[in-house]
Coordinates of N, CA and C in Angstrom, one line a residue:
X249 N 80.4 -11.9 -34.0 CA 80.2 -11.3 -35.2 C 80.5 -9.7 -35.1
X250 N 80.7 -9.1 -36.2 CA 81.0 -7.7 -36.2 C 79.8 -6.8 -36.2
X251 N 80.0 -5.6 -36.2 CA 78.8 -4.7 -36.1 C 78.2 -4.4 -37.4
X252 N 78.6 -5.0 -38.5 CA 78.1 -4.8 -39.8 C 76.6 -5.3 -39.8
X253 N 75.8 -4.7 -40.6 CA 74.4 -5.2 -40.8 C 74.4 -6.5 -41.6
X254 N 73.4 -7.2 -41.4 CA 73.2 -8.5 -42.2 C 73.0 -8.2 -43.6
X255 N 73.8 -8.9 -44.5 CA 73.6 -8.8 -45.9 C 73.2 -10.2 -46.5
X256 N 72.6 -10.1 -47.7 CA 72.1 -11.3 -48.3 C 72.9 -11.5 -49.6
X257 N 73.3 -12.7 -49.9 CA 74.0 -13.1 -51.1 C 73.2 -14.2 -51.7
X258 N 72.7 -14.1 -53.0 CA 72.0 -15.1 -53.6 C 72.8 -15.6 -54.9
X259 N 73.1 -16.9 -55.0 CA 73.8 -17.4 -56.1 C 72.9 -18.3 -56.9
X260 N 72.7 -17.9 -58.2 CA 71.7 -18.6 -59.0 C 72.4 -19.2 -60.2
X261 N 72.2 -20.5 -60.4 CA 72.7 -21.1 -61.6 C 71.7 -20.8 -62.7
X262 N 72.2 -20.5 -63.9 CA 71.2 -20.2 -65.0 C 70.3 -21.3 -65.2
X263 N 69.2 -21.0 -65.8 CA 68.2 -22.0 -66.2 C 68.7 -23.0 -67.3
X264 N 68.0 -24.0 -67.5 CA 68.4 -25.1 -68.5 C 68.6 -24.5 -69.9
X265 N 69.8 -24.8 -70.4 CA 70.1 -24.2 -71.7 C 70.0 -25.3 -72.8
X266 N 69.9 -24.8 -74.0 CA 69.8 -25.7 -75.2 C 71.1 -25.5 -76.0
X267 N 71.3 -26.4 -77.0 CA 72.4 -26.2 -77.9 C 71.9 -26.4 -79.3
X268 N 71.2 -25.5 -79.8 CA 70.7 -25.7 -81.2 C 71.8 -25.8 -82.2
X269 N 71.5 -26.5 -83.3 CA 72.6 -26.7 -84.3 C 73.2 -25.4 -84.8
X270 N 72.4 -24.3 -85.0 CA 72.9 -23.1 -85.6 C 73.8 -22.3 -84.6
X271 N 73.8 -22.7 -83.3 CA 74.7 -22.0 -82.4 C 76.0 -22.6 -82.3
X272 N 77.1 -21.8 -82.6 CA 78.4 -22.4 -82.7 C 79.2 -22.1 -81.4
X273 N 78.8 -21.2 -80.6 CA 79.6 -20.8 -79.4 C 78.8 -21.1 -78.1
X274 N 79.5 -21.6 -77.1 CA 78.9 -21.9 -75.9 C 78.3 -20.6 -75.3
X275 N 79.0 -19.5 -75.5 CA 78.6 -18.2 -74.9 C 77.2 -17.8 -75.4
X276 N 76.8 -18.2 -76.6 CA 75.5 -17.8 -77.2 C 74.4 -18.9 -77.1
X277 N 74.6 -19.9 -76.2 CA 73.6 -20.9 -76.1 C 72.3 -20.3 -75.4
X278 N 71.1 -20.4 -76.0 CA 69.9 -19.9 -75.4 C 69.3 -20.9 -74.4
X279 N 68.3 -20.4 -73.6 CA 67.6 -21.3 -72.8 C 66.7 -22.3 -73.6
X280 N 66.5 -23.4 -73.0 CA 65.6 -24.4 -73.6 C 64.2 -24.1 -73.2
X281 N 63.2 -24.8 -73.7 CA 61.8 -24.6 -73.3 C 61.7 -24.8 -71.8
X282 N 62.3 -25.8 -71.2 CA 62.3 -26.0 -69.8 C 62.9 -24.8 -69.1
X283 N 64.0 -24.3 -69.6 CA 64.7 -23.2 -69.0 C 63.8 -22.0 -68.9
X284 N 63.1 -21.7 -70.0 CA 62.1 -20.6 -70.0 C 61.0 -20.8 -69.0
X285 N 60.6 -22.0 -68.8 CA 59.6 -22.3 -67.7 C 60.1 -22.2 -66.3
X286 N 61.4 -22.7 -66.1 CA 62.0 -22.7 -64.8 C 62.5 -21.3 -64.3
X287 N 63.0 -20.6 -65.2 CA 63.8 -19.3 -64.9 C 63.0 -18.4 -64.0
X288 N 61.7 -18.2 -64.3 CA 61.0 -17.2 -63.4 C 60.8 -17.6 -62.0
X289 N 61.0 -18.9 -61.7 CA 60.8 -19.4 -60.3 C 61.7 -18.8 -59.2
X290 N 62.9 -18.5 -59.6 CA 63.8 -17.9 -58.6 C 63.3 -16.5 -58.3
X291 N 62.8 -15.8 -59.3 CA 62.2 -14.4 -59.1 C 61.0 -14.5 -58.2
X292 N 60.1 -15.5 -58.5 CA 58.9 -15.7 -57.7 C 59.3 -15.9 -56.2
X293 N 60.3 -16.8 -56.0 CA 60.7 -17.1 -54.6 C 61.2 -15.8 -54.0
X294 N 62.1 -15.1 -54.7 CA 62.6 -13.8 -54.1 C 61.5 -12.9 -53.7
X295 N 60.5 -12.7 -54.6 CA 59.4 -11.8 -54.3 C 58.6 -12.3 -53.1
X296 N 58.3 -13.6 -53.1 CA 57.4 -14.1 -52.0 C 58.1 -14.2 -50.7
X297 N 59.5 -14.2 -50.7 CA 60.3 -14.3 -49.4 C 61.0 -13.1 -49.0
X298 N 60.5 -11.9 -49.6 CA 61.1 -10.6 -49.3 C 62.6 -10.6 -49.4
X299 N 63.1 -11.2 -50.6 CA 64.5 -11.3 -50.8 C 64.9 -10.7 -52.2
X300 N 64.3 -9.5 -52.5 CA 64.5 -8.8 -53.7 C 65.9 -8.2 -53.6
X301 N 66.8 -8.6 -54.6 CA 68.2 -8.0 -54.6 C 68.2 -6.5 -54.9
X302 N 69.2 -5.8 -54.3 CA 69.3 -4.4 -54.8 C 70.4 -4.2 -55.8
X303 N 71.1 -5.3 -56.1 CA 72.2 -5.3 -57.1 C 72.2 -6.7 -57.7
X304 N 72.4 -6.8 -59.1 CA 72.5 -8.0 -59.8 C 73.8 -8.0 -60.6
X305 N 74.6 -9.1 -60.4 CA 75.7 -9.3 -61.3 C 75.4 -10.5 -62.1
X306 N 75.5 -10.4 -63.5 CA 75.1 -11.5 -64.3 C 76.2 -11.8 -65.4
X307 N 76.5 -13.1 -65.5 CA 77.4 -13.5 -66.6 C 76.9 -12.9 -67.9
X308 N 77.8 -12.6 -68.8 CA 77.4 -12.1 -70.1 C 76.9 -13.1 -71.1
X309 N 76.9 -14.4 -70.8 CA 76.4 -15.4 -71.7 C 74.9 -15.3 -71.9
X310 N 74.4 -15.7 -73.1 CA 73.0 -15.5 -73.4 C 72.1 -16.2 -72.4
X311 N 72.4 -17.4 -72.0 CA 71.5 -18.2 -71.1 C 71.4 -17.5 -69.7
X312 N 72.5 -16.9 -69.3 CA 72.4 -16.2 -68.0 C 71.6 -14.9 -68.1
X313 N 71.8 -14.2 -69.3 CA 71.1 -13.0 -69.5 C 69.6 -13.3 -69.6
X314 N 69.2 -14.3 -70.3 CA 67.8 -14.7 -70.4 C 67.2 -15.1 -69.1
X315 N 68.0 -15.8 -68.3 CA 67.5 -16.2 -66.9 C 67.3 -14.9 -66.1
X316 N 68.2 -14.0 -66.2 CA 68.1 -12.7 -65.5 C 66.8 -11.9 -65.9
X317 N 66.5 -11.9 -67.2 CA 65.3 -11.2 -67.7 C 64.1 -11.8 -67.0
X318 N 64.0 -13.2 -67.0 CA 62.8 -13.8 -66.4 C 62.7 -13.5 -64.9
X319 N 63.8 -13.5 -64.2 CA 63.8 -13.2 -62.8 C 63.4 -11.8 -62.6
X320 N 63.9 -10.9 -63.3 CA 63.6 -9.4 -63.2 C 62.1 -9.2 -63.5
X321 N 61.6 -9.9 -64.5 CA 60.1 -9.8 -64.9 C 59.3 -10.1 -63.6
X322 N 59.7 -11.2 -62.9 CA 58.9 -11.5 -61.7 C 59.1 -10.5 -60.5
X323 N 60.2 -9.9 -60.5 CA 60.5 -8.9 -59.4 C 59.8 -7.6 -59.7
X324 N 59.4 -7.4 -61.0 CA 58.7 -6.2 -61.4 C 59.5 -4.9 -61.2
X325 N 58.8 -3.8 -60.8 CA 59.5 -2.5 -60.7 C 60.5 -2.5 -59.6
X326 N 60.6 -3.5 -58.7 CA 61.6 -3.6 -57.7 C 62.9 -4.1 -58.2
X327 N 62.9 -4.7 -59.4 CA 64.1 -5.3 -59.9 C 65.2 -4.2 -60.3
X328 N 66.4 -4.4 -59.8 CA 67.5 -3.5 -60.2 C 67.9 -3.8 -61.6
X329 N 68.6 -2.9 -62.2 CA 69.2 -3.1 -63.5 C 70.4 -4.0 -63.3
X330 N 70.5 -5.1 -64.0 CA 71.6 -6.0 -63.9 C 72.9 -5.5 -64.5
X331 N 74.0 -5.8 -63.9 CA 75.3 -5.4 -64.5 C 75.8 -6.7 -65.1
X332 N 76.1 -6.6 -66.4 CA 76.6 -7.8 -67.1 C 78.1 -7.8 -66.8
X333 N 78.6 -9.0 -66.5 CA 80.0 -9.2 -66.0 C 80.7 -10.3 -66.8
X334 N 81.5 -10.0 -67.8 CA 82.2 -11.0 -68.6 C 83.0 -12.0 -67.7
X335 N 83.6 -11.5 -66.6 CA 84.4 -12.3 -65.8 C 83.6 -13.5 -65.1
X336 N 82.3 -13.4 -65.1 CA 81.5 -14.5 -64.5 C 81.2 -15.6 -65.5
X337 N 81.5 -15.4 -66.7 CA 81.3 -16.5 -67.7 C 82.3 -17.6 -67.5
X338 N 81.7 -18.8 -67.3 CA 82.5 -20.0 -67.1 C 83.6 -19.8 -66.0
X339 N 83.3 -19.0 -65.0 CA 84.3 -18.6 -64.0 C 84.4 -19.7 -62.9
X340 N 85.7 -19.9 -62.4 CA 85.8 -20.8 -61.2 C 85.4 -20.0 -60.0
X341 N 85.3 -20.7 -58.9 CA 84.9 -20.1 -57.6 C 85.7 -18.9 -57.3
X342 N 87.0 -19.0 -57.4 CA 87.9 -17.9 -57.0 C 87.6 -16.6 -57.8
X343 N 87.3 -16.7 -59.1 CA 87.0 -15.5 -59.9 C 85.6 -15.0 -59.5
X344 N 84.6 -15.8 -59.3 CA 83.3 -15.4 -58.8 C 83.4 -14.6 -57.5
X345 N 84.2 -15.2 -56.6 CA 84.4 -14.5 -55.3 C 85.1 -13.2 -55.5
X346 N 86.1 -13.1 -56.4 CA 86.8 -11.9 -56.6 C 85.8 -10.8 -57.1
X347 N 84.9 -11.2 -58.0 CA 83.9 -10.2 -58.5 C 83.0 -9.7 -57.4
X348 N 82.6 -10.7 -56.5 CA 81.7 -10.3 -55.4 C 82.5 -9.4 -54.4
X349 N 83.8 -9.6 -54.2 CA 84.6 -8.8 -53.3 C 84.7 -7.4 -53.7
X350 N 84.4 -7.1 -55.0 CA 84.4 -5.7 -55.5 C 83.0 -5.0 -55.5
X351 N 82.0 -5.6 -54.9 CA 80.7 -5.0 -54.8 C 80.7 -3.9 -53.7
X352 N 80.1 -2.8 -54.0 CA 80.1 -1.7 -53.0 C 79.4 -2.0 -51.7
X353 N 79.9 -1.5 -50.6 CA 79.3 -1.8 -49.3 C 77.9 -1.3 -49.2
X354 N 77.5 -0.4 -50.1 CA 76.1 0.1 -50.0 C 75.1 -0.9 -50.5
X355 N 75.6 -2.0 -51.1 CA 74.7 -3.1 -51.5 C 74.4 -4.0 -50.3
X356 N 73.1 -4.2 -50.0 CA 72.8 -5.1 -48.9 C 72.3 -6.4 -49.3
X357 N 71.9 -6.5 -50.6 CA 71.3 -7.8 -51.1 C 71.8 -8.0 -52.5
X358 N 72.6 -9.0 -52.8 CA 73.2 -9.2 -54.1 C 72.8 -10.5 -54.7
X359 N 72.4 -10.5 -56.0 CA 72.2 -11.7 -56.8 C 73.3 -11.8 -57.8
X360 N 73.9 -13.0 -57.8 CA 74.9 -13.4 -58.8 C 74.3 -14.5 -59.7
X361 N 74.3 -14.3 -61.0 CA 73.8 -15.3 -61.9 C 74.9 -15.8 -62.7
X362 N 75.3 -17.1 -62.6 CA 76.5 -17.6 -63.2 C 76.3 -19.1 -63.6
X363 N 77.4 -19.8 -63.7 CA 77.5 -21.1 -64.2 C 78.0 -22.2 -63.3
X364 N 77.8 -23.4 -63.6 CA 78.4 -24.6 -62.9 C 79.8 -24.7 -63.5
X365 N 80.8 -25.2 -62.8 CA 80.7 -25.6 -61.4 C 80.9 -24.5 -60.4
X366 N 81.3 -23.3 -60.9 CA 81.6 -22.2 -60.1 C 80.6 -21.8 -59.0
X367 N 79.3 -21.7 -59.4 CA 78.3 -21.3 -58.5 C 78.2 -22.3 -57.3
X368 N 78.2 -23.6 -57.6 CA 78.2 -24.5 -56.5 C 79.5 -24.4 -55.6
X369 N 80.6 -24.3 -56.2 CA 81.9 -24.2 -55.5 C 81.9 -23.0 -54.6
X370 N 81.4 -21.8 -55.1 CA 81.4 -20.6 -54.2 C 80.4 -20.9 -53.0
X371 N 79.3 -21.4 -53.3 CA 78.3 -21.7 -52.3 C 78.9 -22.6 -51.2
X372 N 79.6 -23.6 -51.6 CA 80.2 -24.6 -50.7 C 81.3 -23.9 -49.9
X373 N 82.1 -23.1 -50.6 CA 83.2 -22.5 -49.9 C 82.8 -21.5 -48.9
X374 N 81.7 -20.8 -49.1 CA 81.2 -19.7 -48.2 C 80.3 -20.3 -47.0
X375 N 79.8 -21.5 -47.2 CA 78.9 -22.0 -46.2 C 79.5 -22.2 -44.8
X376 N 79.0 -21.5 -43.9 CA 79.6 -21.6 -42.5 C 79.0 -22.8 -41.8
X377 N 79.6 -23.1 -40.6 CA 79.1 -24.2 -39.8 C 77.7 -23.9 -39.3
X378 N 77.2 -22.7 -39.3 CA 75.9 -22.3 -38.8 C 74.8 -22.5 -39.9
X379 N 75.2 -22.9 -41.1 CA 74.3 -23.0 -42.2 C 73.2 -24.1 -41.9
X380 N 72.1 -24.0 -42.7 CA 71.1 -25.0 -42.6 C 71.6 -26.3 -43.2
X381 N 71.7 -27.3 -42.4 CA 72.4 -28.5 -42.9 C 71.7 -29.2 -44.1
X382 N 70.4 -29.2 -44.1 CA 69.7 -29.8 -45.2 C 69.9 -29.1 -46.5
X383 N 69.9 -27.8 -46.5 CA 70.2 -27.0 -47.7 C 71.6 -27.2 -48.2
X384 N 72.6 -27.3 -47.3 CA 74.0 -27.5 -47.7 C 74.1 -28.9 -48.3
X385 N 73.5 -29.9 -47.6 CA 73.6 -31.3 -48.2 C 73.0 -31.4 -49.5
X386 N 71.9 -30.7 -49.7 CA 71.2 -30.8 -51.0 C 72.0 -30.1 -52.1
X387 N 72.6 -28.9 -51.8 CA 73.3 -28.2 -52.9 C 74.7 -28.9 -53.1
X388 N 75.2 -29.6 -52.1 CA 76.5 -30.3 -52.3 C 76.3 -31.5 -53.2
X389 N 75.2 -32.1 -53.1 CA 75.0 -33.4 -53.9 C 74.3 -33.1 -55.3
X390 N 73.5 -32.1 -55.4 CA 72.8 -31.9 -56.7 C 72.5 -30.4 -56.8
X391 N 73.1 -29.7 -57.7 CA 72.8 -28.2 -57.9 C 72.3 -28.1 -59.3
X392 N 71.0 -28.2 -59.5 CA 70.3 -28.2 -60.8 C 70.3 -26.8 -61.4
X393 N 70.0 -26.8 -62.7 CA 69.8 -25.5 -63.4 C 68.7 -24.8 -62.6
X394 N 68.8 -23.5 -62.5 CA 67.8 -22.7 -61.8 C 67.9 -22.8 -60.3
X395 N 68.9 -23.6 -59.8 CA 69.2 -23.7 -58.4 C 69.6 -22.4 -57.8
X396 N 69.1 -22.1 -56.6 CA 69.4 -20.8 -56.0 C 69.8 -21.1 -54.5
X397 N 71.0 -20.6 -54.2 CA 71.5 -20.6 -52.8 C 71.4 -19.3 -52.2
X398 N 70.8 -19.2 -51.0 CA 70.6 -17.9 -50.3 C 71.5 -18.0 -49.1
X399 N 72.3 -17.0 -48.9 CA 73.3 -16.9 -47.8 C 73.1 -15.6 -47.1
X400 N 73.4 -15.6 -45.8 CA 73.4 -14.3 -45.0 C 74.8 -14.1 -44.5
X401 N 75.3 -12.9 -44.5 CA 76.6 -12.6 -44.0 C 76.7 -11.3 -43.3
X402 N 77.7 -11.2 -42.4 CA 77.9 -9.9 -41.7 C 79.2 -9.2 -42.1
X403 N 80.1 -9.9 -42.8 CA 81.4 -9.3 -43.2 C 81.2 -8.4 -44.4
X404 N 82.1 -7.4 -44.6 CA 82.0 -6.6 -45.8 C 82.3 -7.5 -47.0
X405 N 81.7 -7.1 -48.2 CA 81.9 -7.9 -49.4 C 83.3 -8.1 -49.7
X406 N 84.2 -7.1 -49.4 CA 85.6 -7.2 -49.8 C 86.3 -8.3 -48.9
X407 N 85.7 -8.6 -47.8 CA 86.4 -9.6 -46.9 C 85.8 -11.0 -47.0
X408 N 84.7 -11.1 -47.8 CA 84.1 -12.4 -48.0 C 85.1 -13.4 -48.6
X409 N 85.2 -14.6 -47.9 CA 86.2 -15.5 -48.4 C 85.7 -17.0 -48.2
X410 N 85.9 -17.5 -47.0 CA 85.5 -18.9 -46.8 C 84.8 -19.1 -45.5
X411 N 83.7 -19.9 -45.5 CA 83.0 -20.1 -44.3 C 82.4 -18.9 -43.6
X412 N 82.3 -17.8 -44.4 CA 81.8 -16.5 -43.8 C 80.3 -16.3 -43.9
X413 N 79.6 -17.2 -44.5 CA 78.2 -16.9 -44.7 C 77.3 -18.1 -44.3
X414 N 76.2 -17.8 -43.8 CA 75.2 -18.9 -43.4 C 74.2 -19.1 -44.5
X415 N 74.2 -20.4 -45.0 CA 73.3 -20.8 -46.0 C 71.9 -20.9 -45.3
X416 N 70.9 -20.1 -45.7 CA 69.6 -20.2 -45.1 C 68.6 -21.0 -46.0
X417 N 68.8 -21.0 -47.3 CA 67.9 -21.7 -48.2 C 68.6 -22.2 -49.4
X418 N 68.2 -23.3 -49.9 CA 68.6 -23.8 -51.3 C 67.3 -24.1 -52.0
X419 N 67.0 -23.3 -53.0 CA 65.7 -23.4 -53.7 C 65.9 -24.0 -55.1
X420 N 65.1 -25.0 -55.4 CA 65.2 -25.7 -56.7 C 63.8 -25.5 -57.4
X421 N 63.8 -25.4 -58.7 CA 62.6 -25.2 -59.4 C 61.6 -26.4 -59.1
X422 N 60.3 -26.0 -59.0 CA 59.3 -27.0 -58.8 C 58.7 -27.5 -60.1
X423 N 59.5 -28.0 -61.0 CA 59.1 -28.3 -62.3 C 58.5 -29.6 -62.5

């Protein structure tokens, strides 16, 4: 490994969304009741496991923004201001990775809040052979809403591509 310090990447699928009759666009779908209950759990996990991000990239969709608000409520004053990123909306793995590749090197802990299937695809693409096998198997077979993959990496954000990060945890809501 290189001399870079260890960085943390957290990939969060938004909480459970609803599709009320009055909502005509997928982009404006709000969280469901279950989504509002589950969304804080990722923030609780981050706080309890000393994994508070210092930068958050969040899809501009309503359900990801609401998920982000719940997570940040749990992180309290330690929560960074999220950067809304239109390119993360309904993004394939390659676009999510491209967004991550442009994160400044000063960021040592990054949270990305986005959508399926891109979130799962990026997590699988980045998972190195040194990853926690149970976590990788679980996220490969079932990546529920509010699912959170935690990865450690030593490469610069700009060089992150494939098999570069070690999956340490896959956290699912205890609902």
